[in-house]
Short mmCIF file of C-alpha atoms in Angstrom, two decimals:
data_model
loop_
_atom_site.label_atom_id
_atom_site.label_comp_id
_atom_site.label_asym_id
_atom_site.label_seq_id
_atom_site.Cartn_x
_atom_site.Cartn_y
_atom_site.Cartn_z
CA MET F 1 136.33 136.73 92.82
CA ALA F 2 133.73 138.33 95.09
CA LYS F 3 134.64 141.34 97.16
CA LYS F 4 135.88 140.48 100.64
CA LEU F 5 133.53 142.03 103.17
CA SER F 6 134.75 142.82 106.66
CA PHE F 7 132.91 144.59 109.47
CA ALA F 8 133.87 145.79 112.92
CA ARG F 9 130.42 144.80 114.15
CA PRO F 10 129.09 142.18 111.71
CA PRO F 11 125.33 141.58 111.98
CA VAL F 12 125.76 137.80 111.59
CA ARG F 13 123.43 135.93 113.92
CA SER F 14 124.01 132.37 112.71
CA VAL F 15 125.83 130.37 110.04
CA VAL F 16 125.03 126.87 108.77
CA LEU F 17 127.44 125.00 106.48
CA SER F 18 126.00 121.79 105.04
CA VAL F 19 127.59 118.97 103.05
CA PHE F 20 125.21 116.46 101.44
CA LEU F 21 126.55 113.01 100.62
CA GLN F 22 125.82 110.07 98.39
CA PRO F 23 123.88 107.98 100.95
CA LEU F 24 125.97 105.44 102.86
CA ALA F 25 123.29 102.79 103.29
CA LYS F 26 125.41 100.51 105.51
CA LEU F 27 126.53 103.22 107.94
CA ARG F 28 125.38 102.77 111.54
CA THR F 29 125.61 104.98 114.62
CA LEU F 30 128.07 102.69 116.41
CA ASP F 31 130.47 103.00 113.47
CA LEU F 32 130.92 106.63 114.49
CA ALA F 33 131.15 106.04 118.26
CA PRO F 34 134.77 107.36 118.42
CA LEU F 35 133.40 110.81 117.52
CA ARG F 36 131.44 110.87 120.78
CA VAL F 37 134.66 110.22 122.72
CA GLU F 38 136.84 112.63 120.74
CA TRP F 39 134.35 115.54 120.61
CA ARG F 40 132.71 115.10 124.00
CA HIS F 41 134.73 117.83 125.74
CA GLN F 42 133.92 120.40 123.05
CA TYR F 43 130.39 119.16 122.30
CA PRO F 44 129.12 117.48 125.49
CA GLU F 45 125.39 117.40 124.64
CA LEU F 46 124.13 114.47 122.55
CA GLN F 47 120.79 113.76 120.89
CA GLU F 48 119.62 111.04 118.52
CA LEU F 49 116.62 112.17 116.51
CA THR F 50 114.40 110.86 113.74
CA PRO F 51 116.47 110.95 110.52
CA LEU F 52 115.83 113.81 108.16
CA PRO F 53 114.20 112.93 104.81
CA SER F 54 116.50 112.21 101.91
CA TRP F 55 117.83 115.42 100.36
CA GLY F 56 117.74 113.92 96.85
CA PRO F 57 114.78 113.43 94.50
CA GLN F 58 112.18 110.91 95.63
CA GLU F 59 109.26 109.19 94.00
CA PRO F 60 106.19 111.41 94.64
CA ASP F 61 104.04 108.49 95.85
CA SER F 62 106.74 106.53 97.68
CA VAL F 63 105.93 105.25 101.17
CA GLN F 64 108.46 103.54 103.42
CA PHE F 65 107.77 101.18 106.31
CA VAL F 66 110.20 99.80 108.87
CA GLN F 67 109.32 96.13 109.06
CA SER F 68 110.01 93.74 111.92
CA GLY F 69 113.43 92.16 111.67
CA LEU F 70 114.89 94.85 109.41
CA SER F 71 117.54 97.37 110.44
CA TRP F 72 116.36 100.70 111.73
CA PRO F 73 117.59 103.67 109.70
CA MET F 74 120.51 105.57 111.17
CA PRO F 75 119.19 108.43 113.34
CA LEU F 76 120.18 112.05 113.01
CA CYS F 77 122.98 112.51 115.56
CA VAL F 78 123.35 115.95 117.14
CA PHE F 79 126.40 117.05 119.14
CA ALA F 80 126.07 120.46 120.82
CA THR F 81 127.86 122.74 123.24
CA GLU F 82 126.30 123.26 126.66
CA SER F 83 125.02 126.68 125.60
CA GLY F 84 123.73 125.36 122.28
CA ASP F 85 125.67 127.98 120.31
CA ARG F 86 127.41 125.34 118.17
CA ARG F 87 126.01 122.12 116.75
CA ILE F 88 127.20 119.24 114.62
CA ARG F 89 124.52 117.17 112.90
CA PHE F 90 125.12 114.10 110.80
CA GLN F 91 123.46 111.00 109.43
CA HIS F 92 124.11 108.60 106.55
CA ASP F 93 123.70 111.28 103.86
CA ARG F 94 124.80 114.62 105.31
CA PHE F 95 127.16 116.48 107.65
CA ILE F 96 126.20 119.91 109.01
CA LEU F 97 127.89 122.46 111.26
CA ALA F 98 125.93 125.37 112.74
CA TRP F 99 127.02 128.34 114.82
CA ILE F 100 124.94 130.94 116.72
CA PHE F 101 126.58 134.25 117.63
CA GLU F 102 125.14 136.12 120.59
CA PRO F 103 125.60 139.92 120.75
CA GLU F 104 127.63 139.60 123.96
CA SER F 105 129.95 136.90 122.52
CA ASP F 106 133.21 137.39 120.65
CA GLY F 107 131.21 137.51 117.45
CA TYR F 108 131.54 136.09 113.98
CA PRO F 109 135.17 134.97 113.39
CA GLY F 110 135.00 134.91 109.59
CA PHE F 111 134.18 132.30 106.97
CA ASP F 112 137.71 130.88 106.76
CA THR F 113 137.63 129.96 110.45
CA LEU F 114 134.26 128.22 110.10
CA LYS F 115 135.33 126.40 106.94
CA SER F 116 138.47 125.20 108.72
CA GLU F 117 136.42 123.63 111.52
CA LEU F 118 134.08 122.02 108.99
CA SER F 119 137.08 120.58 107.14
CA GLU F 120 138.59 119.13 110.32
CA LYS F 121 135.35 117.56 111.55
CA LEU F 122 134.25 116.28 108.13
CA GLU F 123 137.63 114.64 107.52
CA ARG F 124 137.31 112.63 110.75
CA PHE F 125 133.70 111.67 109.96
CA SER F 126 134.73 110.57 106.46
CA LYS F 127 137.66 108.49 107.72
CA LEU F 128 135.51 106.55 110.19
CA SER F 129 132.75 106.08 107.62
CA HIS F 130 135.26 104.75 105.10
CA GLU F 131 136.70 102.31 107.63
CA ALA F 132 133.21 101.09 108.57
CA VAL F 133 131.53 100.60 105.19
CA GLY F 134 134.43 100.57 102.73
CA GLU F 135 133.15 103.63 100.87
CA ILE F 136 134.69 107.09 100.81
CA PRO F 137 131.83 109.56 101.39
CA GLU F 138 131.13 111.41 98.14
CA VAL F 139 129.92 114.99 98.39
CA LYS F 140 127.02 115.64 96.01
CA ARG F 141 125.72 119.03 97.20
CA ILE F 142 126.79 121.89 99.47
CA SER F 143 124.91 124.72 101.16
CA VAL F 144 125.90 127.97 102.89
CA GLU F 145 123.34 129.83 105.00
CA TYR F 146 123.77 133.12 106.88
CA THR F 147 121.17 134.76 109.12
CA ASN F 148 121.81 138.43 109.89
CA ASN F 149 120.03 140.44 112.57
CA LEU F 150 118.77 143.85 111.40
CA LEU F 151 118.51 145.55 114.77
CA GLY F 152 115.84 148.25 114.95
CA ILE F 153 114.50 147.50 111.46
CA ALA F 154 111.11 145.80 111.54
CA ALA F 155 110.50 143.04 109.01
CA HIS F 156 107.95 145.01 106.99
CA GLU F 157 110.46 147.89 106.74
CA ALA F 158 113.22 145.48 105.70
CA MET F 159 110.94 143.93 103.08
CA ALA F 160 110.17 147.33 101.59
CA GLY F 161 113.86 148.27 101.71
CA VAL F 162 115.06 145.10 100.00
CA LEU F 163 112.41 145.31 97.28
CA THR F 164 113.15 148.98 96.53
CA GLY F 165 116.92 148.66 96.78
CA TRP F 166 116.91 151.06 99.75
CA ASN F 167 116.81 153.88 97.21
CA LYS F 168 114.26 155.82 99.20
CA GLU F 169 112.72 155.83 102.64
CA SER F 170 111.19 152.38 102.95
CA SER F 171 107.45 152.34 103.35
CA PHE F 172 104.78 149.70 103.75
CA PRO F 173 101.23 150.12 102.42
CA PHE F 174 99.48 148.80 105.53
CA GLY F 175 99.63 149.34 109.28
CA LYS F 176 102.39 147.85 111.39
CA PRO F 177 101.94 144.05 111.36
CA ASP F 178 102.72 141.81 114.32
CA TYR F 179 104.65 139.46 112.04
CA SER F 180 106.07 139.78 108.52
CA GLY F 181 108.08 137.54 106.23
CA PHE F 182 108.85 136.88 102.60
CA ARG F 183 110.99 134.59 100.43
CA VAL F 184 112.63 135.01 97.04
CA HIS F 185 114.34 132.03 95.40
CA TYR F 186 116.55 131.87 92.31
CA CYS F 187 117.35 128.47 90.81
CA ASP F 188 120.15 129.96 88.69
CA TYR F 189 121.69 133.09 90.13
CA GLU F 190 123.02 135.68 87.63
CA ASP F 191 126.66 134.86 86.75
CA HIS F 192 126.55 131.66 88.80
CA PRO F 193 124.22 129.34 86.87
CA ASN F 194 125.00 126.36 89.11
CA VAL F 195 124.08 128.12 92.35
CA GLY F 196 120.57 128.44 93.78
CA VAL F 197 119.88 131.36 96.10
CA LEU F 198 117.24 132.06 98.74
CA VAL F 199 116.63 135.50 100.26
CA GLY F 200 114.33 135.65 103.27
CA VAL F 201 113.16 138.30 105.72
CA ASP F 202 111.34 137.50 108.95
CA SER F 203 110.35 139.29 112.12
CA ALA F 204 112.91 138.64 114.86
CA VAL F 205 110.38 137.03 117.18
CA GLY F 206 111.51 136.03 120.63
CA GLU F 207 113.85 138.98 121.06
CA SER F 208 111.31 141.16 122.86
CA ALA F 209 108.44 140.70 125.29
CA GLU F 210 105.81 138.31 123.94
CA GLU F 211 103.15 141.02 123.87
CA GLU F 212 105.30 143.44 121.89
CA ILE F 213 105.55 143.66 118.12
CA PRO F 214 109.16 142.85 117.10
CA ASP F 215 111.11 145.95 116.08
CA SER F 216 113.99 143.97 114.53
CA SER F 217 114.20 141.46 111.72
CA ASN F 218 116.31 138.59 110.46
CA LEU F 219 117.74 138.60 106.94
CA THR F 220 118.52 135.04 105.81
CA LEU F 221 120.68 134.40 102.74
CA SER F 222 121.50 130.92 101.53
CA ALA F 223 123.18 129.46 98.47
CA GLU F 224 123.49 125.84 97.43
CA ALA F 225 125.01 123.98 94.51
CA ASP F 226 125.29 120.43 93.23
CA VAL F 227 128.77 118.93 93.07
CA GLU F 228 129.83 116.81 90.12
CA SER F 229 131.59 113.52 90.83
CA GLY F 230 135.33 113.99 91.25
CA SER F 231 135.16 117.79 91.38
CA ASP F 232 136.39 120.07 94.17
CA PHE F 233 133.49 120.53 96.56
CA TRP F 234 135.49 123.03 98.63
CA GLY F 235 135.61 125.23 95.54
CA ALA F 236 131.83 124.92 95.28
CA LEU F 237 131.51 125.89 98.95
CA GLU F 238 133.71 128.95 98.36
CA GLU F 239 131.63 129.93 95.33
CA ALA F 240 128.41 129.61 97.33
CA HIS F 241 129.89 131.84 100.03
CA ASP F 242 130.96 134.38 97.41
CA VAL F 243 127.39 134.42 96.07
CA VAL F 244 125.98 134.98 99.57
CA THR F 245 128.43 137.88 100.01
CA SER F 246 127.35 139.38 96.68
CA VAL F 247 123.66 139.08 97.55
CA PHE F 248 124.28 140.60 100.98
CA GLU F 249 125.70 143.73 99.34
CA LYS F 250 122.68 143.99 97.05
CA VAL F 251 120.01 143.66 99.75
CA THR F 252 121.58 146.00 102.33
CA SER F 253 122.20 149.74 102.13
CA GLU F 254 125.46 151.68 102.32
CA ARG F 255 124.20 153.35 105.50
CA MET F 256 123.58 149.99 107.16
CA ARG F 257 127.03 148.74 106.22
CA ARG F 258 128.64 151.91 107.56
CA GLU F 259 126.86 151.40 110.88
CA TRP F 260 128.25 147.85 111.00
CA GLY F 261 131.75 149.27 110.54
CA GLU F 262 132.51 148.16 107.00
CA LYS F 263 136.28 148.15 106.47
#
């Protein structure tokens, strides 16, 4: 089991927990209308957007047209708080919860709290979907994504630090850029061959005056895994979170974690 990390001042900026489903082709927006009534007080804002592309493999040359007289595809439904700090997104093949944590808010409450809310909301979505189409939604893939704000560490400095293991004073071979970013992806991550991992660093644009070069960066860590039919997808979600925790330790320094109040 991965080490439990706990911080007095966690740098977590946002968390996205995603559950990808075997597509429910017959599901329609009105089938889920009770969710609008039940969640309206907590998530008063509503949007219906163009559906996201299928998460599964597609034919490379496939083209789809919506013909006259045929049913429109179910849109992507978005429920959000007034401040936009929490969002629920769902369509016929996925269910996603996202949280944004502002520095002045109560902060990141911990993974167990977020997983509990996902479980509650997903159970209600699944029950209504089952009643509507006669199919129990089957989870086929899960994803856990954390974005951490590295305050006072520019992206090019964070890139150098991550790539050198923070073993020495991070340095960058060129002048200070106005934007930096990089991505590293692992299809099979170390002792977790079923988990794919993405590590990303980007300039924290939008957090300073438009003319200024950002002096902070965002460290994004995500892990995803396929779920076999009949297996425990909550266990897969826990494993993905454990992998994100492990990667977080490897791409941050002891000094940084001390400053965040590691317990």
